[in-house]
CSV table of C-alpha atoms in Angstrom, one decimal:
chain,number,residue,atom,x,y,z
A,277,MET,CA,134.3,41.0,-43.4
A,278,THR,CA,131.3,42.2,-45.2
A,279,ILE,CA,131.3,39.7,-48.0
A,280,ARG,CA,127.7,38.6,-49.5
A,281,THR,CA,125.8,36.5,-52.1
A,282,LEU,CA,122.4,37.6,-53.0
A,283,PHE,CA,121.0,34.8,-55.6
A,284,ARG,CA,117.4,34.8,-56.5
A,285,LEU,CA,115.2,31.6,-56.2
A,286,PRO,CA,111.6,31.0,-57.4
A,287,VAL,CA,109.1,33.2,-56.0
A,288,VAL,CA,110.7,33.5,-52.6
A,289,GLY,CA,113.6,35.9,-52.7
A,290,LEU,CA,116.9,34.6,-51.1
A,291,CYS,CA,119.6,36.9,-49.5
A,292,VAL,CA,122.9,34.7,-48.8
A,293,LEU,CA,125.7,36.1,-47.1
A,294,LEU,CA,128.8,33.8,-47.5
A,295,HIS,CA,131.8,35.9,-46.1
A,296,ALA,CA,134.2,36.6,-43.5
A,297,CYS,CA,133.6,39.3,-40.9
A,298,GLY,CA,135.4,40.8,-38.4
A,299,GLY,CA,133.9,40.5,-35.0
A,300,GLY,CA,130.0,40.1,-34.2
A,301,SER,CA,129.0,37.7,-36.9
A,302,GLY,CA,126.3,35.3,-35.9
A,303,SER,CA,127.9,32.4,-37.2
A,304,THR,CA,130.9,30.7,-38.1
A,305,THR,CA,129.8,28.4,-41.1
A,306,ALA,CA,127.7,28.9,-44.2
A,307,SER,CA,125.5,26.8,-46.3
A,308,PRO,CA,122.8,27.5,-48.7
A,309,PRO,CA,119.2,27.7,-47.3
A,310,ALA,CA,116.2,25.7,-48.4
A,311,PRO,CA,114.1,27.9,-50.9
A,312,SER,CA,111.9,29.5,-48.1
A,313,ALA,CA,114.9,30.8,-45.9
A,314,ALA,CA,115.6,34.4,-45.9
A,315,SER,CA,119.5,33.9,-44.9
A,316,ALA,CA,122.2,31.8,-44.3
A,317,PRO,CA,125.0,31.5,-41.7
A,318,THR,CA,128.3,32.7,-42.6
A,319,ALA,CA,131.8,32.4,-42.4
A,320,ALA,CA,133.8,34.9,-40.0
A,321,SER,CA,137.5,36.2,-40.1
A,322,THR,CA,139.0,37.2,-37.0
A,323,PRO,CA,141.6,40.0,-36.8
A,324,ALA,CA,145.0,38.8,-37.7
A,325,PRO,CA,146.8,36.6,-35.1
A,326,ALA,CA,149.9,37.6,-33.4
A,327,SER,CA,152.4,35.5,-35.0
A,328,ALA,CA,155.6,36.1,-36.7
A,329,PRO,CA,155.0,38.7,-39.5
A,330,VAL,CA,155.8,37.6,-43.3
A,331,ALA,CA,157.5,40.5,-45.3
A,332,ALA,CA,154.7,42.3,-47.5
A,333,SER,CA,155.0,42.5,-51.4
A,334,SER,CA,156.0,45.3,-53.1
A,335,PRO,CA,152.7,47.2,-54.1
A,336,GLY,CA,154.1,48.2,-56.9
A,337,ALA,CA,155.4,45.2,-58.5
A,338,ALA,CA,154.9,44.8,-62.3
A,339,SER,CA,153.3,41.1,-61.6
A,340,ASN,CA,150.5,42.3,-59.5
A,341,VAL,CA,149.2,44.8,-62.1
A,342,VAL,CA,146.6,44.0,-65.0
A,343,VAL,CA,147.8,47.0,-67.8
A,344,GLN,CA,145.3,49.2,-67.7
A,345,SER,CA,143.1,49.9,-70.5
A,346,THR,CA,141.9,53.3,-72.0
A,347,THR,CA,138.9,52.0,-73.8
A,348,PRO,CA,135.6,53.4,-72.5
A,349,ASN,CA,134.2,50.0,-70.9
A,350,VAL,CA,137.0,49.4,-68.5
A,351,GLN,CA,136.7,50.1,-64.9
A,352,PRO,CA,139.9,50.0,-62.7
A,353,ILE,CA,139.3,47.6,-59.8
A,354,GLN,CA,142.0,46.8,-56.8
A,355,VAL,CA,142.7,44.9,-53.7
A,356,THR,CA,144.5,46.7,-51.3
A,357,ARG,CA,144.7,47.7,-47.3
A,358,THR,CA,141.1,48.8,-45.8
A,359,VAL,CA,140.6,50.9,-43.0
A,360,THR,CA,139.0,47.9,-41.2
A,361,GLY,CA,142.1,45.6,-42.0
A,362,THR,CA,139.9,43.4,-44.3
A,363,ARG,CA,141.7,41.1,-46.8
A,364,ASN,CA,140.8,39.9,-50.2
A,365,MET,CA,138.6,43.0,-50.5
A,366,LEU,CA,138.0,43.8,-54.1
A,367,GLN,CA,136.6,47.6,-54.0
A,368,THR,CA,136.4,50.2,-57.2
A,369,SER,CA,134.9,53.8,-57.2
A,370,VAL,CA,131.4,54.7,-58.4
A,371,THR,CA,130.2,58.0,-59.4
A,372,LEU,CA,126.3,58.9,-58.4
A,373,CYS,CA,124.5,61.4,-60.2
A,374,VAL,CA,121.5,63.0,-59.7
A,375,PRO,CA,119.2,61.9,-62.7
A,376,GLY,CA,119.4,63.6,-65.8
A,377,THR,CA,122.0,66.0,-64.5
A,378,ASN,CA,125.5,66.8,-63.8
A,379,THR,CA,125.3,67.1,-60.2
A,380,CYS,CA,127.7,64.2,-59.0
A,381,GLN,CA,129.8,62.4,-56.5
A,382,THR,CA,132.6,59.8,-57.1
A,383,ILE,CA,132.3,57.5,-53.8
A,384,ASP,CA,135.5,55.1,-53.2
A,385,ASN,CA,135.7,51.9,-51.3
A,386,ILE,CA,132.8,50.0,-53.0
A,387,GLN,CA,133.3,46.4,-53.1
A,388,VAL,CA,132.8,44.6,-56.3
A,389,ASP,CA,130.6,41.8,-55.8
A,390,THR,CA,129.5,39.2,-58.6
A,391,GLY,CA,127.7,37.2,-56.0
A,392,SER,CA,125.0,40.2,-56.0
A,393,GLN,CA,122.7,42.5,-57.9
A,394,GLY,CA,122.5,46.3,-57.4
A,395,LEU,CA,124.4,49.2,-55.9
A,396,ARG,CA,123.9,49.9,-52.1
A,397,VAL,CA,125.7,53.0,-50.8
A,398,LEU,CA,125.7,54.5,-47.4
A,399,ALA,CA,123.5,57.5,-47.0
A,400,SER,CA,126.4,58.9,-44.9
A,401,ALA,CA,128.9,58.7,-47.8
A,402,LEU,CA,126.8,61.1,-49.9
A,403,ALA,CA,127.1,64.9,-50.0
A,404,PRO,CA,123.8,66.7,-49.2
A,405,SER,CA,124.3,68.4,-52.7
A,406,ILE,CA,123.6,64.6,-53.9
A,407,ALA,CA,119.6,64.9,-53.6
A,408,LEU,CA,118.6,61.5,-55.2
A,409,PRO,CA,114.6,61.2,-55.6
A,410,LEU,CA,113.2,58.7,-53.6
A,411,VAL,CA,111.3,55.8,-55.4
A,412,GLY,CA,107.6,56.3,-54.5
A,413,GLY,CA,105.5,53.7,-52.5
A,414,ASN,CA,102.0,52.2,-53.1
A,415,ALA,CA,100.3,55.2,-51.3
A,416,ALA,CA,100.4,58.8,-50.9
A,417,ASN,CA,103.5,60.0,-49.2
A,418,SER,CA,105.1,57.1,-49.1
A,419,ALA,CA,108.5,55.8,-50.0
A,420,VAL,CA,110.2,52.2,-51.1
A,421,ALA,CA,112.5,50.8,-48.6
A,422,GLU,CA,114.6,47.7,-48.6
A,423,CYS,CA,116.0,45.3,-46.0
A,424,ALA,CA,118.9,42.9,-47.4
A,425,VAL,CA,119.2,40.2,-45.0
A,426,PHE,CA,123.2,38.5,-45.0
A,427,GLY,CA,124.3,36.0,-42.7
A,428,SER,CA,125.8,38.3,-40.0
A,429,GLY,CA,123.1,41.1,-40.4
A,430,TYR,CA,121.3,43.1,-42.7
A,431,THR,CA,121.4,46.6,-44.5
A,432,TRP,CA,118.5,49.0,-44.4
A,433,GLY,CA,117.5,52.0,-46.4
A,434,SER,CA,115.4,53.6,-49.0
A,435,VAL,CA,115.5,53.0,-52.6
A,436,ARG,CA,116.5,55.7,-54.3
A,437,GLN,CA,116.8,56.8,-58.3
A,438,ALA,CA,120.5,57.8,-59.6
A,439,ASP,CA,122.4,57.9,-62.6
A,440,VAL,CA,125.1,55.5,-62.2
A,441,ARG,CA,128.7,56.3,-64.0
A,442,LEU,CA,131.3,53.3,-64.6
A,443,ALA,CA,134.2,53.9,-66.8
A,444,GLY,CA,132.4,55.5,-69.9
A,445,GLN,CA,128.9,53.9,-69.4
A,446,VAL,CA,125.7,55.4,-67.6
A,447,ALA,CA,123.0,53.9,-66.0
A,448,SER,CA,120.4,56.2,-66.2
A,449,ALA,CA,117.7,56.7,-63.6
A,450,ILE,CA,118.1,53.3,-61.9
A,451,SER,CA,117.0,52.1,-58.3
A,452,VAL,CA,119.8,52.2,-55.7
A,453,GLN,CA,119.6,51.3,-52.0
A,454,LEU,CA,120.7,54.1,-49.7
A,455,ILE,CA,121.7,52.5,-46.8
A,456,ALA,CA,120.7,54.0,-43.1
A,457,ASP,CA,119.0,56.8,-44.9
A,458,SER,CA,117.0,59.4,-42.4
A,459,ALA,CA,114.4,59.8,-45.1
A,460,VAL,CA,112.4,56.7,-43.9
A,461,PRO,CA,111.8,55.1,-40.4
A,462,ALA,CA,114.4,52.5,-38.6
A,463,ALA,CA,114.3,49.0,-40.1
A,464,ALA,CA,111.2,47.0,-39.8
A,465,THR,CA,111.0,44.5,-36.7
A,466,ASP,CA,111.7,41.6,-38.8
A,467,CYS,CA,114.5,43.3,-40.5
A,468,SER,CA,116.2,44.4,-37.4
A,469,GLN,CA,115.8,40.8,-35.8
A,470,SER,CA,118.2,39.7,-38.5
A,471,GLY,CA,121.6,40.3,-36.9
A,472,LEU,CA,124.3,42.8,-37.1
A,473,PRO,CA,123.0,46.3,-38.5
A,474,MET,CA,125.6,46.9,-41.2
A,475,LEU,CA,124.8,50.3,-41.3
A,476,THR,CA,128.2,52.2,-40.6
A,477,ALA,CA,131.2,52.0,-42.9
A,478,SER,CA,132.9,49.8,-40.2
A,479,ASN,CA,130.0,47.3,-40.1
A,480,LEU,CA,129.6,47.4,-43.8
A,481,ARG,CA,133.6,47.3,-44.5
A,482,GLY,CA,133.1,49.9,-46.8
A,483,ASN,CA,131.0,52.7,-48.4
A,484,GLY,CA,128.8,50.3,-50.4
A,485,ILE,CA,128.2,47.3,-52.5
A,486,LEU,CA,128.1,47.3,-56.5
A,487,GLY,CA,126.5,43.9,-57.3
A,488,VAL,CA,127.4,43.0,-60.5
A,489,GLY,CA,126.0,39.4,-60.5
A,490,PRO,CA,124.2,37.1,-63.3
A,491,PHE,CA,120.8,38.8,-62.7
A,492,THR,CA,119.1,42.2,-63.8
A,493,ALA,CA,117.4,42.9,-60.4
A,494,ASP,CA,118.3,41.7,-56.9
A,495,CYS,CA,114.7,40.0,-56.1
A,496,GLY,CA,113.0,39.7,-59.4
A,497,GLY,CA,109.5,38.4,-59.9
A,498,GLY,CA,108.8,36.8,-56.6
A,499,CYS,CA,108.8,40.7,-54.7
A,500,ALA,CA,106.7,41.7,-57.8
A,501,ALA,CA,104.0,39.2,-57.1
A,502,SER,CA,104.3,38.8,-53.2
A,503,ALA,CA,104.7,41.1,-50.4
A,504,MET,CA,107.8,39.4,-48.6
A,505,PRO,CA,109.5,39.9,-45.3
A,506,ARG,CA,112.6,40.9,-45.2
A,507,TRP,CA,112.7,42.5,-48.7
A,508,TYR,CA,110.8,45.7,-49.9
A,509,TYR,CA,108.6,47.7,-47.6
A,510,ASN,CA,106.1,50.7,-48.2
A,511,CYS,CA,107.0,53.2,-45.7
A,512,THR,CA,105.2,56.3,-44.2
A,513,SER,CA,106.9,58.7,-42.1
A,514,THR,CA,106.3,56.6,-39.1
A,515,ALA,CA,106.2,53.1,-39.9
A,516,CYS,CA,106.9,50.3,-42.8
A,517,SER,CA,105.1,47.3,-44.1
A,518,ALA,CA,106.3,44.7,-46.5
A,519,SER,CA,105.3,45.6,-50.1
A,520,THR,CA,105.3,44.4,-53.6
A,521,VAL,CA,107.6,46.3,-55.9
A,522,ALA,CA,107.6,46.0,-59.8
A,523,VAL,CA,111.0,44.7,-60.8
A,524,ALA,CA,111.7,48.0,-62.8
A,525,GLN,CA,111.8,49.5,-59.5
A,526,GLN,CA,113.8,46.9,-57.7
A,527,VAL,CA,117.5,47.6,-56.7
A,528,THR,CA,119.0,47.1,-60.4
A,529,ASN,CA,122.3,45.7,-61.4
A,530,PRO,CA,123.7,48.7,-63.1
A,531,VAL,CA,125.2,46.7,-66.2
A,532,ALA,CA,122.2,45.6,-67.0
A,533,ARG,CA,120.9,49.3,-67.8
A,534,PHE,CA,124.1,50.3,-70.0
A,535,SER,CA,123.1,51.4,-73.6
A,536,THR,CA,125.7,48.9,-74.7
A,537,ASP,CA,128.3,46.5,-73.1
A,538,ASN,CA,125.3,45.2,-71.0
A,539,ASN,CA,125.2,41.6,-71.2
A,540,GLY,CA,127.8,40.8,-68.5
A,541,VAL,CA,131.2,41.7,-67.2
A,542,LEU,CA,135.1,40.5,-67.2
A,543,ILE,CA,137.1,40.8,-64.4
A,544,GLU,CA,140.8,40.4,-64.4
A,545,LEU,CA,143.3,40.2,-61.7
A,546,PRO,CA,147.1,39.4,-61.8
A,547,ALA,CA,148.5,36.2,-60.2
A,548,VAL,CA,149.8,36.9,-56.9
A,549,PRO,CA,152.5,34.9,-55.2
A,550,PRO,CA,152.1,32.1,-52.4
A,551,GLU,CA,152.9,34.7,-49.7
A,552,GLY,CA,150.2,37.1,-50.9
A,553,ALA,CA,150.5,40.8,-52.2
A,554,SER,CA,150.1,43.8,-50.8
A,555,THR,CA,148.5,45.6,-53.4
A,556,VAL,CA,146.7,44.2,-56.6
A,557,ALA,CA,145.4,46.4,-59.5
A,558,GLY,CA,142.7,44.8,-62.2
A,559,THR,CA,140.1,45.7,-64.5
A,560,MET,CA,136.6,45.1,-64.9
A,561,THR,CA,135.4,45.1,-68.1
A,562,PHE,CA,131.8,45.5,-69.5
A,563,GLY,CA,130.3,43.6,-71.9
A,564,ILE,CA,131.0,40.3,-73.4
A,565,GLY,CA,131.9,39.7,-77.0
A,566,SER,CA,131.0,43.2,-77.9
A,567,GLN,CA,134.3,44.9,-78.1
A,568,ALA,CA,137.9,43.5,-78.9
A,569,ASN,CA,138.8,43.5,-75.3
A,570,ASN,CA,136.1,41.3,-74.2
A,571,LEU,CA,136.0,38.6,-76.3
A,572,LEU,CA,135.7,35.1,-74.7
A,573,GLY,CA,138.5,33.5,-76.6
A,574,SER,CA,139.1,30.0,-75.4
A,575,ALA,CA,137.3,30.3,-72.2
A,576,THR,CA,135.2,27.5,-70.9
A,577,VAL,CA,131.7,28.6,-70.6
A,578,LEU,CA,129.6,26.9,-67.6
A,579,LYS,CA,125.9,27.8,-67.8
A,580,SER,CA,124.5,28.5,-64.6
A,581,ASN,CA,120.9,27.8,-63.3
A,582,SER,CA,118.5,30.6,-64.6
A,583,ILE,CA,117.0,30.8,-61.2
A,584,THR,CA,119.8,30.5,-58.5
A,585,GLY,CA,122.7,31.3,-60.3
A,586,TYR,CA,124.5,28.1,-59.2
A,587,VAL,CA,126.7,25.5,-61.0
A,588,SER,CA,128.2,22.2,-59.6
A,589,THR,CA,131.7,21.6,-58.4
A,590,ASN,CA,133.2,17.8,-57.8
A,591,PHE,CA,135.6,17.8,-54.9
A,592,GLY,CA,137.1,15.1,-53.0
A,593,GLY,CA,134.4,12.6,-54.4
A,594,SER,CA,131.6,14.6,-53.6
A,595,ASP,CA,129.3,16.8,-56.0
A,596,TYR,CA,128.1,20.2,-54.9
A,597,GLY,CA,125.3,21.4,-56.9
A,598,SER,CA,125.0,24.8,-55.1
A,599,SER,CA,128.3,26.2,-56.2
A,600,PHE,CA,129.1,29.7,-57.5
A,601,ILE,CA,132.0,32.0,-58.5
A,602,ASP,CA,131.9,35.2,-56.5
A,603,SER,CA,134.3,38.1,-56.2
A,604,GLY,CA,132.4,39.4,-53.0
A,605,SER,CA,133.9,36.4,-50.8
A,606,ASN,CA,137.3,37.1,-49.5
A,607,GLY,CA,138.0,33.3,-49.4
A,608,LEU,CA,137.3,29.7,-50.8
A,609,PHE,CA,134.6,28.2,-48.8
A,610,PHE,CA,134.2,24.6,-49.0
A,611,PRO,CA,133.6,21.4,-47.1
A,612,SER,CA,136.9,19.3,-46.2
A,613,THR,CA,137.2,16.2,-44.1
A,614,THR,CA,141.2,16.3,-44.3
A,615,LEU,CA,141.9,19.9,-43.7
A,616,THR,CA,142.8,21.2,-40.3
A,617,SER,CA,140.7,24.2,-39.4
A,618,CYS,CA,141.8,27.3,-37.2
A,619,GLY,CA,138.5,28.8,-36.4
A,620,VAL,CA,136.8,29.9,-39.2
A,621,TRP,CA,139.8,29.6,-41.5
A,622,TYR,CA,141.7,26.5,-42.8
A,623,CYS,CA,145.2,26.2,-41.5
A,624,PRO,CA,146.9,23.0,-42.9
A,625,GLY,CA,150.4,22.5,-41.6
A,626,THR,CA,151.9,22.9,-44.9
A,627,THR,CA,150.2,24.5,-48.2
A,628,GLN,CA,147.8,21.8,-49.7
A,629,SER,CA,147.7,21.4,-53.6
A,630,LEU,CA,144.0,20.6,-54.4
A,631,ASN,CA,141.7,19.9,-57.6
A,632,ALA,CA,138.3,20.3,-58.4
A,633,THR,CA,136.2,20.1,-61.4
A,634,LEU,CA,133.4,22.8,-62.2
A,635,SER,CA,130.4,21.9,-64.7
A,636,SER,CA,127.2,22.8,-65.8
A,637,ALA,CA,124.0,21.0,-66.6
A,638,THR,CA,125.0,21.3,-70.5
A,639,GLY,CA,127.7,18.7,-69.7
A,640,ALA,CA,130.4,21.4,-70.0
A,641,SER,CA,133.1,21.4,-67.4
A,642,ALA,CA,136.5,22.7,-66.3
A,643,GLY,CA,139.2,21.3,-64.1
A,644,VAL,CA,140.5,23.7,-61.6
A,645,SER,CA,143.7,23.3,-59.6
A,646,PHE,CA,144.0,25.6,-56.4
A,647,SER,CA,145.7,25.6,-52.9
A,648,VAL,CA,145.3,26.3,-49.4
A,649,ALA,CA,148.0,27.7,-47.3
A,650,LYS,CA,148.3,28.2,-43.5
A,651,SER,CA,145.6,31.2,-42.7
A,652,THR,CA,147.4,32.2,-39.4
A,653,THR,CA,150.6,32.8,-41.8
A,654,LEU,CA,148.7,34.5,-44.5
A,655,LEU,CA,146.7,36.7,-42.1
A,656,SER,CA,149.7,37.9,-39.8
A,657,SER,CA,151.5,39.3,-42.7
A,658,GLY,CA,151.2,42.4,-44.1
A,659,ASN,CA,149.5,41.4,-47.1
A,660,ASN,CA,146.2,42.2,-48.4
A,661,ALA,CA,145.6,39.9,-51.2
A,662,PHE,CA,145.9,36.0,-51.3
A,663,SER,CA,144.8,33.1,-53.5
A,664,ASN,CA,145.3,30.3,-51.0
A,665,LEU,CA,143.1,31.9,-48.1
A,666,ALA,CA,140.1,29.1,-47.4
A,667,GLY,CA,137.6,28.0,-44.9
A,668,PRO,CA,135.3,25.5,-44.2
A,669,ALA,CA,131.3,25.2,-45.3
A,670,SER,CA,128.8,23.0,-45.3
A,671,GLY,CA,127.1,21.3,-48.5
A,672,PHE,CA,128.3,23.9,-51.0
A,673,PHE,CA,131.4,25.6,-52.8
A,674,ASP,CA,132.1,29.1,-52.9
A,675,TRP,CA,134.7,29.9,-55.2
A,676,GLY,CA,135.6,33.3,-53.7
A,677,LEU,CA,138.0,36.1,-54.6
A,678,PRO,CA,141.1,33.6,-54.5
A,679,PHE,CA,139.6,32.1,-57.6
A,680,PHE,CA,140.1,35.4,-59.6
A,681,TYR,CA,143.7,35.7,-59.6
A,682,GLY,CA,145.6,35.1,-62.5
A,683,ARG,CA,142.1,34.2,-64.6
A,684,ARG,CA,140.0,35.9,-67.0
A,685,VAL,CA,136.5,35.6,-65.1
A,686,PHE,CA,133.2,36.3,-67.0
A,687,THR,CA,129.8,36.6,-65.7
A,688,ALA,CA,127.0,36.7,-68.2
A,689,LEU,CA,123.6,38.4,-67.3
A,690,GLU,CA,120.4,36.3,-67.4
A,691,GLY,CA,118.8,36.7,-70.9
A,692,ARG,CA,121.3,38.9,-72.6
A,693,ALA,CA,122.9,37.4,-76.0
A,694,THR,CA,126.3,36.7,-76.1
A,695,PRO,CA,128.4,34.4,-78.3
A,696,ALA,CA,128.2,31.7,-76.4
A,697,GLY,CA,124.4,32.0,-76.2
A,698,ASN,CA,122.0,33.8,-73.8
A,699,GLY,CA,123.3,34.1,-69.9
A,700,PRO,CA,123.3,33.4,-67.1
A,701,TYR,CA,126.8,31.8,-67.0
A,702,TYR,CA,130.3,32.0,-66.2
A,703,ALA,CA,133.4,31.6,-68.3
A,704,PHE,CA,137.0,31.4,-67.6
């Protein structure tokens, strides 16, 4: 499954993919790299084993639906069956428009990812009438392209401008990545050597990625100061070379460019039963403390690192300072010396009940109880949403989509004021 985490480190940009992918993932475990690294290996999911099926939950069950709001800052989201059979894939629809016009197209099957920044859409998903302007490069007749490197591969494409419409909000003329755009040459050599080319719907496991993580741009000051490989490129009609790109022109978190409700997001998904659910419907509400429907209430606020977005997790007597809450990972990924693994997923003989404590440098902490079920049983069922699907990792704790079920989870944007102070932070 194409799940990724794109955080930012000082000066050197860092793309980290912590995910489960069908097929040719280059690796089976994930770990946060050193600051100079460009990517990390990944956890990978194989197709469902041929064990006895488990009855699917009714997709219409009321317990699997968050009541949909009519407030303009609320975006419907869902987990359901995908064409590729990927489980725990949180998706939504995004409307792209030619800037300043009503020439628009709504694109379905876009992954919702609190672990990355910016909108990335396959060029093949856009109608020819949606002629988004290219972001010009630093030379005549040149254009900006981007390589986004993930653990199992990469996306490559032009950077274009679009009005992005979500619910009642508009991010006007922001930079987006148009994956596999024929307007720029094939991927630069250092990019194309980065694993699987995620340039099709089957390899990407959808039509795009909506990154609504804790930062406003996907690389930041590092890419503005230095021409770093496997980030931004200046392309002519025949070749591309690494280039600096101003932060304002980098692929941008759309939420950061809304006129209101622009300091973060709240994701609400209902709880699912231990055997999983066929379909889950929830909401992504824009803003934190800006309207009656996005108040923090009694949520515990965990300030995250202003550079990496990390918090800390204490689990099994060990502290994992590289921890994050990421709707773009389709399982919980963490180290364990006691859980049995079946390939890249944990598969204990009986469901295990576990506990951990998340904390921030400010001293705030929150205990979390979670469970890990036998992955082979889960993945052989007809269900698509699981709160107890987990896999091994090394040296970090990834609170993926299972963490979100039955919770109100806030992700606050860097430097933006909220009732709990400036982001970045998580709250739940």
